[in-house]
Coordinates of C-alpha atoms (C1' of nucleotides) and ligand atoms in Angstrom, one line a residue:
Chain A
M1 CA -65.8 -14.0 -101.2
K2 CA -69.4 -13.4 -102.3
L3 CA -71.3 -15.8 -104.0
P4 CA -75.2 -15.9 -105.4
G5 CA -77.7 -17.8 -103.5
K6 CA -78.5 -19.4 -106.9
T7 CA -74.7 -20.7 -107.5
V8 CA -74.5 -22.5 -103.6
E9 CA -77.6 -24.0 -105.1
R10 CA -76.0 -25.5 -108.1
L11 CA -72.9 -25.9 -106.3
S12 CA -74.6 -28.2 -104.2
E13 CA -75.9 -29.8 -107.2
Y14 CA -73.2 -30.4 -108.5
R15 CA -71.4 -32.2 -105.8
R16 CA -74.2 -34.2 -105.1
T17 CA -73.8 -35.7 -108.9
L18 CA -70.5 -36.1 -108.4
L19 CA -70.3 -38.0 -105.1
E20 CA -72.5 -40.4 -107.7
C21 CA -70.0 -40.2 -110.3
L22 CA -67.6 -42.1 -107.6
N23 CA -70.3 -44.7 -107.5
E24 CA -70.2 -45.2 -110.6
K25 CA -66.4 -45.6 -110.4
R26 CA -66.1 -42.2 -113.0
N27 CA -63.1 -39.9 -112.0
F28 CA -63.5 -37.6 -115.1
I29 CA -66.5 -35.4 -116.0
F30 CA -67.3 -32.6 -118.6
S31 CA -68.4 -29.7 -117.7
H32 CA -71.8 -30.5 -120.6
D33 CA -72.0 -34.2 -118.4
L34 CA -72.2 -33.0 -115.4
A35 CA -74.6 -30.3 -116.6
A36 CA -77.0 -32.7 -118.4
R37 CA -77.7 -35.0 -115.5
L38 CA -78.9 -31.5 -114.3
H39 CA -80.7 -30.3 -116.8
I40 CA -79.0 -27.2 -117.4
T41 CA -76.3 -25.7 -119.4
A42 CA -72.7 -26.7 -119.7
V43 CA -72.3 -22.7 -119.5
Q44 CA -73.4 -22.3 -116.2
V45 CA -71.6 -25.1 -115.0
R46 CA -67.9 -23.5 -116.0
R47 CA -69.5 -20.3 -115.1
D48 CA -70.2 -21.4 -111.3
L49 CA -67.1 -22.9 -111.6
M50 CA -65.4 -19.9 -112.5
L51 CA -66.5 -18.1 -109.6
I52 CA -65.1 -20.3 -107.3
G53 CA -62.2 -20.1 -109.4
Y54 CA -61.7 -23.7 -110.1
S55 CA -59.9 -25.1 -112.9
S56 CA -58.9 -28.4 -114.3
V57 CA -56.1 -29.0 -115.3
L58 CA -56.4 -32.2 -117.8
R59 CA -58.4 -31.7 -120.9
K60 CA -60.2 -34.6 -119.6
G61 CA -62.7 -33.1 -117.7
Y62 CA -62.7 -32.0 -114.5
D63 CA -61.3 -34.6 -111.5
V64 CA -64.0 -35.4 -109.3
R65 CA -62.5 -36.0 -106.5
E66 CA -60.8 -32.9 -106.6
L67 CA -64.2 -31.0 -107.6
I68 CA -65.4 -32.7 -104.5
D69 CA -63.1 -31.1 -102.2
T70 CA -62.7 -27.9 -103.8
I71 CA -66.4 -27.1 -104.1
G72 CA -66.3 -28.6 -100.1
K73 CA -63.6 -26.3 -99.0
I74 CA -66.4 -23.5 -100.3
I75 CA -69.5 -24.5 -99.2
D76 CA -68.5 -26.6 -96.4
S77 CA -67.4 -24.8 -92.6
D78 CA -64.0 -25.8 -92.1
S79 CA -65.0 -27.5 -88.9
S80 CA -68.5 -29.1 -89.1
M81 CA -71.4 -27.5 -87.8
N82 CA -73.8 -29.2 -85.7
V83 CA -77.8 -29.1 -86.7
A84 CA -81.1 -30.3 -84.9
V85 CA -84.6 -31.1 -86.0
I86 CA -87.3 -29.3 -83.5
G87 CA -90.0 -31.4 -83.3
I88 CA -90.0 -35.3 -84.5
G89 CA -93.2 -35.8 -86.1
N90 CA -93.8 -37.5 -89.7
L91 CA -91.8 -34.6 -91.3
G92 CA -88.9 -34.3 -88.8
R93 CA -88.3 -38.1 -88.7
A94 CA -88.4 -38.5 -92.5
V95 CA -85.8 -35.6 -93.0
A96 CA -83.6 -36.3 -89.7
G97 CA -83.5 -40.4 -91.7
Y98 CA -82.5 -38.6 -94.7
F99 CA -79.7 -36.0 -93.4
K100 CA -78.2 -37.9 -90.9
G101 CA -75.0 -38.7 -92.1
K102 CA -75.3 -37.4 -95.3
R103 CA -72.6 -34.4 -95.2
S104 CA -69.7 -35.4 -93.2
K105 CA -69.1 -30.8 -92.9
L106 CA -72.9 -31.2 -90.8
N107 CA -73.7 -33.4 -88.2
L108 CA -77.3 -33.9 -86.9
V109 CA -76.3 -33.8 -83.3
A110 CA -80.2 -33.9 -81.6
S111 CA -83.7 -33.9 -82.3
F112 CA -86.3 -32.1 -79.9
D113 CA -89.8 -33.0 -78.6
N114 CA -92.9 -31.7 -76.4
D115 CA -94.2 -35.1 -76.4
P116 CA -93.4 -37.6 -73.9
Q117 CA -93.5 -40.8 -75.7
K118 CA -90.5 -39.1 -77.7
I119 CA -88.3 -37.9 -75.2
N120 CA -85.1 -39.7 -74.4
K121 CA -85.6 -42.1 -77.2
V122 CA -83.5 -42.4 -80.2
I123 CA -85.4 -41.6 -82.9
S124 CA -84.5 -41.8 -86.9
G125 CA -81.2 -42.2 -85.7
V126 CA -80.9 -39.3 -83.3
K127 CA -81.6 -38.9 -79.5
C128 CA -84.3 -36.9 -78.5
Y129 CA -84.6 -34.5 -75.9
P130 CA -86.9 -32.4 -73.9
Y131 CA -87.8 -28.9 -75.8
N132 CA -87.2 -27.9 -72.2
D133 CA -83.7 -28.1 -72.5
I134 CA -83.1 -26.9 -75.8
E135 CA -81.2 -23.6 -74.2
R136 CA -78.9 -25.9 -72.4
M137 CA -78.4 -28.3 -75.3
I138 CA -78.1 -25.6 -77.6
K139 CA -74.9 -24.4 -75.8
E140 CA -73.8 -27.5 -74.8
L141 CA -73.6 -29.2 -78.1
D142 CA -72.9 -26.3 -80.1
I143 CA -75.9 -26.1 -81.8
R144 CA -75.7 -24.1 -85.0
I145 CA -78.6 -24.8 -87.5
A146 CA -82.4 -25.3 -86.8
I147 CA -84.3 -27.8 -89.0
L148 CA -87.9 -26.7 -88.2
T149 CA -90.6 -29.3 -88.6
V150 CA -93.1 -28.2 -85.5
P151 CA -96.7 -28.0 -86.0
P152 CA -97.4 -24.4 -87.7
D153 CA -99.0 -22.7 -84.4
F154 CA -95.8 -22.9 -82.4
A155 CA -93.1 -22.0 -85.5
R156 CA -92.8 -18.5 -84.5
E157 CA -92.5 -18.5 -81.0
L158 CA -90.2 -21.4 -80.8
T159 CA -87.7 -19.5 -83.6
E160 CA -87.9 -16.7 -81.3
E161 CA -86.7 -18.9 -78.4
V162 CA -83.8 -20.8 -80.5
V163 CA -82.8 -17.6 -82.0
R164 CA -82.3 -15.8 -78.9
Y165 CA -80.3 -19.1 -77.5
G166 CA -77.6 -19.0 -80.6
I167 CA -79.2 -20.4 -83.7
K168 CA -77.9 -19.3 -86.7
G169 CA -79.6 -20.4 -89.2
I170 CA -83.4 -22.1 -90.0
M171 CA -84.8 -24.4 -92.3
N172 CA -88.3 -23.8 -92.1
F173 CA -90.3 -26.6 -93.6
T174 CA -93.8 -25.0 -91.5
T175 CA -96.4 -23.8 -93.2
T176 CA -95.8 -20.5 -91.4
P177 CA -93.5 -17.7 -92.6
L178 CA -91.1 -16.7 -90.1
N179 CA -89.2 -13.4 -88.8
V180 CA -85.5 -13.6 -88.1
P181 CA -83.1 -10.7 -87.1
S182 CA -80.3 -10.0 -89.3
G183 CA -77.0 -12.2 -88.6
V184 CA -79.5 -15.1 -88.6
Y185 CA -80.3 -16.8 -92.2
L186 CA -84.1 -18.4 -92.9
E187 CA -84.4 -20.6 -95.7
E188 CA -88.4 -21.8 -96.3
Y189 CA -89.8 -24.3 -98.1
D190 CA -93.2 -25.0 -98.4
M191 CA -94.1 -28.3 -100.8
I192 CA -97.6 -27.3 -101.5
T193 CA -96.0 -24.3 -103.2
S194 CA -94.0 -26.8 -105.4
I195 CA -97.2 -29.2 -106.2
E196 CA -99.5 -26.2 -106.7
K197 CA -96.6 -25.0 -109.4
V198 CA -96.4 -28.5 -111.1
A199 CA -100.5 -29.0 -111.2
Y200 CA -100.6 -25.3 -112.7
F201 CA -98.0 -25.9 -115.3
V202 CA -99.7 -29.1 -116.3
K203 CA -102.7 -27.7 -116.3
E204 CA -101.6 -24.9 -119.2
N205 CA -100.1 -27.6 -120.9
K206 CA -103.2 -29.3 -121.6
I207 CA -106.5 -27.3 -121.4
Chain B
M1 CA -102.0 -16.4 -119.5
K2 CA -97.8 -17.6 -119.4
L3 CA -97.0 -16.5 -115.6
P4 CA -93.6 -16.7 -115.0
G5 CA -92.6 -19.5 -112.4
K6 CA -91.3 -16.9 -109.6
T7 CA -95.1 -15.9 -109.8
V8 CA -97.2 -18.9 -109.6
E9 CA -95.0 -19.8 -106.7
R10 CA -96.0 -16.5 -105.4
L11 CA -99.7 -16.7 -106.2
S12 CA -99.6 -20.5 -104.0
E13 CA -97.8 -18.7 -101.4
Y14 CA -100.5 -15.1 -101.4
R15 CA -103.2 -17.6 -101.1
R16 CA -102.0 -19.7 -98.6
T17 CA -101.3 -16.3 -96.4
L18 CA -104.7 -15.4 -97.3
L19 CA -106.4 -18.5 -96.3
E20 CA -104.9 -17.9 -92.8
C21 CA -106.2 -13.9 -92.6
L22 CA -109.8 -15.7 -93.0
N23 CA -108.9 -18.1 -90.0
E24 CA -108.1 -14.8 -88.1
K25 CA -111.3 -13.4 -89.3
R26 CA -109.2 -10.8 -91.3
N27 CA -111.5 -9.9 -94.1
F28 CA -109.2 -7.1 -96.2
I29 CA -105.2 -6.6 -96.4
F30 CA -103.1 -4.4 -98.2
S31 CA -100.7 -5.1 -100.1
H32 CA -97.5 -4.3 -97.8
D33 CA -99.3 -6.6 -95.3
L34 CA -99.2 -9.5 -97.2
A35 CA -96.0 -8.5 -98.2
A36 CA -94.3 -8.3 -95.0
R37 CA -95.7 -11.7 -94.1
L38 CA -93.8 -13.1 -97.1
H39 CA -91.0 -11.5 -96.6
I40 CA -91.1 -9.7 -99.9
T41 CA -92.2 -6.2 -100.9
A42 CA -95.5 -4.5 -101.7
V43 CA -94.5 -3.8 -105.0
Q44 CA -94.4 -7.6 -105.8
V45 CA -97.5 -8.5 -104.7
R46 CA -99.0 -5.6 -106.6
R47 CA -96.9 -6.5 -109.4
D48 CA -98.1 -10.4 -109.6
L49 CA -101.5 -9.4 -108.6
M50 CA -101.3 -6.9 -112.1
L51 CA -100.1 -9.9 -114.0
I52 CA -103.2 -12.2 -112.9
G53 CA -105.7 -8.9 -114.1
Y54 CA -106.7 -8.5 -110.5
S55 CA -107.6 -5.1 -109.4
S56 CA -109.4 -4.1 -106.1
V57 CA -112.4 -2.1 -106.0
L58 CA -112.5 -0.7 -102.5
R59 CA -109.2 1.5 -101.1
K60 CA -109.1 -1.0 -97.4
G61 CA -107.2 -3.7 -99.3
Y62 CA -107.5 -6.3 -101.7
D63 CA -110.7 -8.4 -100.0
V64 CA -109.7 -11.6 -98.9
R65 CA -111.9 -14.1 -99.9
E66 CA -112.2 -12.5 -103.7
L67 CA -108.2 -12.7 -104.0
I68 CA -108.5 -16.6 -103.3
D69 CA -111.1 -16.9 -105.6
T70 CA -109.0 -15.5 -108.3
I71 CA -105.9 -17.0 -107.7
G72 CA -107.4 -20.1 -107.7
K73 CA -109.1 -19.4 -110.7
I74 CA -105.5 -18.9 -112.1
I75 CA -103.6 -21.8 -110.7
D76 CA -106.2 -24.2 -109.8
S77 CA -107.6 -26.4 -112.9
D78 CA -111.3 -26.1 -113.9
S79 CA -112.2 -29.2 -112.7
S80 CA -110.3 -30.8 -110.0
M81 CA -106.7 -32.4 -111.0
N82 CA -105.6 -36.3 -109.5
V83 CA -102.1 -36.9 -107.8
A84 CA -100.6 -39.9 -106.1
V85 CA -97.8 -40.8 -104.2
I86 CA -95.3 -43.1 -105.6
G87 CA -93.6 -45.0 -102.2
I88 CA -94.8 -44.3 -99.1
G89 CA -92.0 -44.7 -97.1
N90 CA -91.2 -41.8 -94.3
L91 CA -91.0 -39.1 -96.6
G92 CA -93.5 -40.4 -98.6
R93 CA -96.3 -41.0 -95.5
A94 CA -95.2 -37.6 -94.5
V95 CA -96.3 -35.7 -97.1
A96 CA -99.4 -37.9 -98.1
G97 CA -100.6 -36.9 -94.5
Y98 CA -99.7 -33.0 -94.8
F99 CA -101.2 -32.8 -98.1
K100 CA -104.2 -34.7 -98.4
G101 CA -106.7 -32.3 -98.1
K102 CA -105.5 -29.2 -98.2
R103 CA -106.4 -28.0 -101.5
S104 CA -109.9 -28.2 -102.9
K105 CA -108.4 -28.9 -106.4
L106 CA -105.9 -30.8 -106.3
N107 CA -106.7 -34.5 -104.7
L108 CA -104.1 -37.0 -103.3
V109 CA -106.1 -40.0 -104.4
A110 CA -103.6 -43.0 -104.0
S111 CA -100.5 -43.9 -103.1
F112 CA -98.4 -47.1 -104.9
D113 CA -95.5 -48.9 -103.4
N114 CA -94.0 -52.6 -103.6
D115 CA -93.8 -53.7 -99.7
P116 CA -96.6 -56.4 -99.0
Q117 CA -96.9 -54.7 -96.0
K118 CA -98.0 -51.5 -97.3
I119 CA -100.1 -52.6 -99.9
N120 CA -104.1 -52.4 -99.6
K121 CA -103.6 -50.5 -96.0
V122 CA -104.8 -47.0 -96.1
I123 CA -101.5 -45.2 -95.2
S124 CA -101.8 -41.3 -94.4
G125 CA -105.5 -41.4 -95.1
V126 CA -104.5 -42.5 -99.1
K127 CA -105.1 -46.2 -99.6
C128 CA -101.8 -47.7 -100.6
Y129 CA -102.2 -50.1 -104.3
P130 CA -99.3 -52.3 -105.4
Y131 CA -97.0 -51.1 -107.5
N132 CA -97.8 -53.5 -110.5
D133 CA -101.3 -52.6 -110.9
I134 CA -100.2 -48.8 -111.2
E135 CA -100.5 -48.1 -115.0
R136 CA -104.7 -49.5 -114.8
M137 CA -105.0 -47.2 -111.4
I138 CA -103.9 -43.9 -113.5
K139 CA -106.3 -44.3 -116.2
E140 CA -109.0 -45.6 -113.8
L141 CA -108.6 -42.8 -111.0
D142 CA -107.4 -40.6 -113.6
I143 CA -104.3 -40.1 -111.8
R144 CA -102.4 -36.4 -114.0
I145 CA -99.7 -35.8 -110.7
A146 CA -96.9 -38.0 -109.7
I147 CA -95.0 -37.2 -106.1
L148 CA -92.3 -39.4 -106.1
T149 CA -90.7 -40.5 -103.1
V150 CA -89.1 -43.7 -103.6
P151 CA -85.5 -44.8 -103.1
P152 CA -83.3 -42.9 -105.4
D153 CA -81.9 -46.2 -107.4
F154 CA -85.5 -46.9 -108.9
A155 CA -86.3 -43.3 -109.7
R156 CA -85.5 -43.0 -113.3
E157 CA -86.7 -46.5 -114.2
L158 CA -90.5 -45.9 -112.5
T159 CA -90.6 -42.3 -113.8
E160 CA -90.4 -43.7 -117.3
E161 CA -93.2 -46.2 -116.7
V162 CA -96.0 -43.7 -115.2
V163 CA -95.0 -41.4 -118.1
R164 CA -95.6 -43.9 -120.5
Y165 CA -99.2 -44.3 -118.4
G166 CA -100.0 -40.9 -118.5
I167 CA -98.4 -38.9 -115.8
K168 CA -98.1 -35.2 -116.9
G169 CA -96.7 -34.0 -114.0
I170 CA -94.2 -35.2 -111.6
M171 CA -93.1 -33.6 -108.2
N172 CA -89.7 -35.7 -107.4
F173 CA -88.6 -35.6 -103.9
T174 CA -85.8 -38.4 -104.7
T175 CA -82.0 -37.2 -104.8
T176 CA -81.7 -38.5 -108.5
P177 CA -81.8 -35.7 -111.0
L178 CA -84.6 -37.0 -113.6
N179 CA -85.8 -37.0 -117.8
V180 CA -88.6 -36.2 -118.9
P181 CA -89.8 -36.0 -122.1
S182 CA -91.3 -32.3 -123.4
G183 CA -95.2 -32.0 -122.4
V184 CA -94.8 -33.5 -119.0
Y185 CA -93.9 -30.8 -116.5
L186 CA -90.9 -31.8 -113.5
E187 CA -90.2 -30.2 -111.1
E188 CA -87.4 -31.4 -108.2
Y189 CA -86.5 -30.7 -105.0
D190 CA -83.8 -32.0 -102.3
M191 CA -83.6 -31.0 -99.1
I192 CA -79.8 -30.8 -98.4
T193 CA -79.3 -28.2 -100.4
S194 CA -81.6 -26.0 -98.8
I195 CA -79.6 -27.3 -95.4
E196 CA -76.0 -26.9 -97.0
K197 CA -77.3 -23.1 -98.3
V198 CA -78.6 -22.1 -95.0
A199 CA -74.8 -23.8 -93.4
Y200 CA -72.7 -21.9 -96.1
F201 CA -74.6 -18.4 -95.3
V202 CA -74.5 -19.5 -91.8
K203 CA -70.5 -19.8 -92.2
E204 CA -70.5 -16.7 -94.3
N205 CA -71.6 -14.5 -91.5
K206 CA -69.3 -15.5 -88.3
I207 CA -66.2 -16.5 -90.2
Chain C
dG1 C1' -43.8 -32.7 -134.8
dG2 C1' -47.5 -30.6 -136.1
dC3 C1' -52.4 -30.2 -137.4
dC4 C1' -56.8 -30.9 -135.7
dC5 C1' -60.3 -30.3 -132.1
dA6 C1' -62.7 -31.1 -128.1
dA7 C1' -63.1 -28.7 -124.0
dT8 C1' -62.6 -24.5 -121.1
dG9 C1' -62.4 -20.0 -119.5
dT10 C1' -63.4 -15.5 -119.8
dT11 C1' -66.2 -11.8 -121.6
dA12 C1' -69.6 -10.2 -124.0
dA13 C1' -75.2 -9.6 -124.9
dT14 C1' -79.3 -11.1 -123.6
dA15 C1' -83.1 -12.1 -120.6
dA16 C1' -85.6 -12.6 -116.2
dA17 C1' -86.6 -10.7 -111.6
dA18 C1' -86.9 -7.2 -108.5
dT19 C1' -87.3 -2.5 -107.4
dA20 C1' -88.3 2.8 -107.8
dA21 C1' -90.6 5.9 -109.1
dC22 C1' -94.7 8.2 -110.0
dA23 C1' -99.4 9.3 -111.4
dA24 C1' -104.3 8.1 -110.4
dT25 C1' -107.9 7.2 -106.9
dG26 C1' -110.8 7.6 -103.7
dC27 C1' -111.6 7.7 -98.6
dT28 C1' -110.8 10.6 -94.2
dC29 C1' -111.4 13.7 -91.5
dA30 C1' -111.0 18.4 -90.5
Chain D
dT1 C1' -116.7 19.4 -99.2
dG2 C1' -112.2 19.4 -100.3
dA3 C1' -107.8 18.8 -98.8
dG4 C1' -104.5 15.5 -97.6
dC5 C1' -102.8 11.0 -97.7
dA6 C1' -102.6 5.8 -97.8
dT7 C1' -102.6 2.9 -101.3
dT8 C1' -102.7 1.0 -105.9
dG9 C1' -101.5 -0.2 -110.9
dT10 C1' -98.3 0.4 -114.1
dT11 C1' -94.2 2.1 -116.3
dA12 C1' -89.3 2.8 -116.1
dT13 C1' -84.9 1.4 -114.4
dT14 C1' -82.0 -1.5 -111.9
dT15 C1' -80.3 -5.4 -110.8
dT16 C1' -79.2 -10.3 -111.3
dA17 C1' -78.7 -15.0 -113.8
dT18 C1' -78.6 -17.2 -117.9
dT19 C1' -77.4 -17.8 -122.2
dA20 C1' -74.3 -16.5 -126.3
dA21 C1' -69.9 -15.7 -128.6
dC22 C1' -65.5 -16.5 -129.0
dA23 C1' -60.4 -17.1 -127.8
dT24 C1' -57.1 -20.3 -125.8
dT25 C1' -55.5 -24.7 -124.3
dG26 C1' -53.2 -28.7 -124.9
dG27 C1' -54.6 -34.1 -125.5
dG28 C1' -55.0 -37.3 -129.5
dC29 C1' -53.6 -38.9 -133.9
dC30 C1' -51.6 -39.1 -138.1
Ligands
NAD301 N1 -95.4 -33.6 -93.4 C1 -94.9 -33.2 -94.7 O1 -94.9 -33.7 -95.8 C2 -95.3 -31.9 -94.5 C3 -94.7 -31.2 -95.6 C4 -94.5 -29.8 -95.5 C5 -94.7 -28.9 -94.1 N2 -94.7 -29.9 -93.4 C6 -95.2 -29.0 -92.3 O2 -94.1 -29.3 -90.8 C7 -94.7 -29.0 -89.7 C8 -94.6 -30.7 -89.2 O3 -95.5 -31.6 -89.9 P1 -96.0 -33.3 -89.7 O4 -96.5 -34.1 -90.6 O5 -94.1 -34.1 -89.3 O6 -96.3 -33.1 -88.1 P2 -96.5 -34.1 -86.9 O7 -97.4 -33.6 -85.9 O8 -96.4 -35.3 -87.6 O9 -95.3 -33.7 -86.1 C9 -95.0 -32.2 -84.8 C10 -94.0 -32.8 -84.4 O10 -94.0 -31.6 -83.4 C11 -93.8 -31.9 -82.3 N3 -94.1 -30.6 -81.4 C12 -95.5 -30.1 -81.2 N4 -95.2 -29.0 -80.4 C13 -94.2 -29.3 -80.0 C14 -93.5 -27.8 -79.4 N5 -94.1 -26.8 -78.9 N6 -92.1 -28.1 -78.7 C15 -91.6 -29.3 -79.5 N7 -92.1 -29.7 -80.1 C16 -93.6 -29.8 -80.3 C17 -94.9 -32.9 -82.0 O11 -95.1 -33.8 -80.9 C18 -94.7 -33.9 -82.9 O12 -93.5 -34.9 -83.1 C19 -96.1 -28.5 -89.7 O13 -95.6 -27.4 -89.7 C20 -96.6 -28.8 -91.3 O14 -97.2 -28.0 -92.1 C21 -95.0 -31.0 -93.3
NAD302 N1 -86.7 -38.2 -95.9 C1 -86.7 -37.6 -96.8 O1 -86.5 -35.9 -95.8 C2 -86.0 -37.2 -97.6 C3 -85.4 -36.0 -98.3 C4 -85.2 -36.2 -99.2 C5 -85.5 -36.4 -100.3 N2 -85.6 -37.8 -99.9 C6 -85.7 -39.0 -101.3 O2 -86.8 -39.6 -101.1 C7 -86.8 -41.3 -101.1 C8 -87.7 -41.7 -99.9 O3 -87.2 -41.4 -98.9 P1 -87.5 -42.4 -97.4 O4 -87.0 -41.7 -96.0 O5 -89.4 -42.0 -97.9 O6 -87.4 -43.8 -98.1 P2 -87.9 -45.2 -97.5 O7 -87.5 -46.1 -97.4 O8 -88.5 -44.9 -96.4 O9 -89.1 -45.0 -98.8 C9 -89.3 -45.6 -100.0 C10 -90.4 -46.5 -100.4 O10 -90.5 -46.5 -101.5 C11 -91.0 -47.9 -101.7 N3 -90.3 -48.5 -102.4 C12 -89.3 -49.0 -103.1 N4 -88.7 -49.5 -104.2 C13 -90.6 -49.4 -104.3 C14 -90.5 -49.3 -106.3 N5 -90.2 -50.4 -107.2 N6 -91.9 -49.3 -106.7 C15 -92.9 -48.8 -105.9 N7 -92.1 -48.1 -104.4 C16 -91.4 -48.9 -104.5 C17 -90.1 -48.8 -100.6 O11 -91.2 -49.6 -100.3 C18 -90.4 -47.9 -99.6 O12 -92.0 -48.0 -98.7 C19 -85.6 -41.2 -101.5 O13 -85.1 -41.1 -102.6 C20 -84.9 -39.9 -100.6 O14 -83.3 -40.1 -101.2 C21 -86.3 -38.1 -98.5

DNA sequence: GGCCCAATGTTAATAAAATAACAATGCTCA
DNA sequence: TGAGCATTGTTATTTTATTAACATTGGGCC
């Protein structure tokens, strides 16, 4: 099934919201309710769910637990997938601490750094390995996804290496735009872009 | 001028890339070169620049310095705009350290927290004020934008408050989707969504 | 039991974004 | 100096994403 990237993003958001519903002991939710929580329209929700072939049986809204499972079947892999953070500095630690244990099928299994102070310690709940061992560890731990939080100047070179060693997906939080061969999926995010966007729309509103 | 959000994002990215060019002592750049660095097409670049009414005089590509200024005139406000981080924990510290001083027209002037350990200390280059003083400080320091990095459970309530106190733009890094009145611009980002997206496309590629 | 109605799934229409096409410009170099 | 050519700015087309429209479903309620 070939799902649009935007739909995949929203599926992740639906699940996050649905998990909150479970916390609140809510077992059913209407499309318009789910939509409202995410600032989108009910049609958008229904359309996305149509794309993944989900339909509710009851007319009391979607079965929260069932929908969580269905989304999982689509966006999660069957077996779990292992993830590592490269560069366990400020951002790396924040991401590791936040991400660790949040998704059952995505295991944060290691971090890598070249700072001797950090190596072989457990930081934000993950063991930090020396970057020099990364080739071996990627294979040993079957790491498929790398979250890149090293200083910008090293990003390109490290990426080339880890791709050679078998990494198939990269989440790049570095300022440096990367190039990856086809077959490797790359997602990039720069906070400053988002913040500048906010500033722009604030300015446009007021001047 | 009403610019599409996507264009605004890209303008920010263009500027970031152009600033790197300056570092490399590159004074001119072709549209296709700029495009390649950001994994987009040259047409996209030219189209965006058309929208902001920029044209190069020379045919040696765009004048890097000039384009940086032009983009600034569009996306920056005339005078600078003040920003604060609310919740100076792991992520707050990372963002503060990263963002501080990066853009001339966006000043990170304060952080707020309710942890006595943090209050009145300088953390990641910014002074941390008690959250209780936020109403006064927003006015005193003329803070317009808040970067929200508090625990998810407090996000909604704090947002309501700071909006009441005059905040006009919110960058929400919390897992909690927020609601803001019209006139306030909200941007939300959840890392897990991005990482799950990577995982999805990695899975789709290989299975 | 059957009418009503809220909510869904789906197709059709609209809007937004990206890409392609191409004429115009003016630099380069024979 | 002028033909060739790389690069630009802009309009047209295509693709993608969102929204609207609507028939259908089946539970609630009298
Ligand atoms: N802090 C943020 O909020 C933020 C936001 C967006 C982007 N970024 C980007 O993320 C990156 C990291 O930011 P940070 O604030 O965490 O910086 P940081 O300096 O705190 O962390 C960088 C880490 O990478 C390690 N490192 C350096 N070279 C390495 C190498 N060759 N191999 C392995 N590890 C290496 C360092 O030892 C350090 O632990 C930077 O590129 C920054 O631009 C940060
Ligand atoms: N760490 C990440 O990479 C990451 C990524 C995405 C989202 N988030 C979200 O960002 C938020 C912060 O994450 P974190 O890892 O920095 O957590 P954290 O616990 O390290 O930081 C939270 C900070 O907020 C402060 N705080 C708590 N209640 C407050 C209140 N009422 N008023 C003012 N300050 C208050 C705490 O004292 C603490 O300093 C969470 O909502 C988390 O879900 C974090």
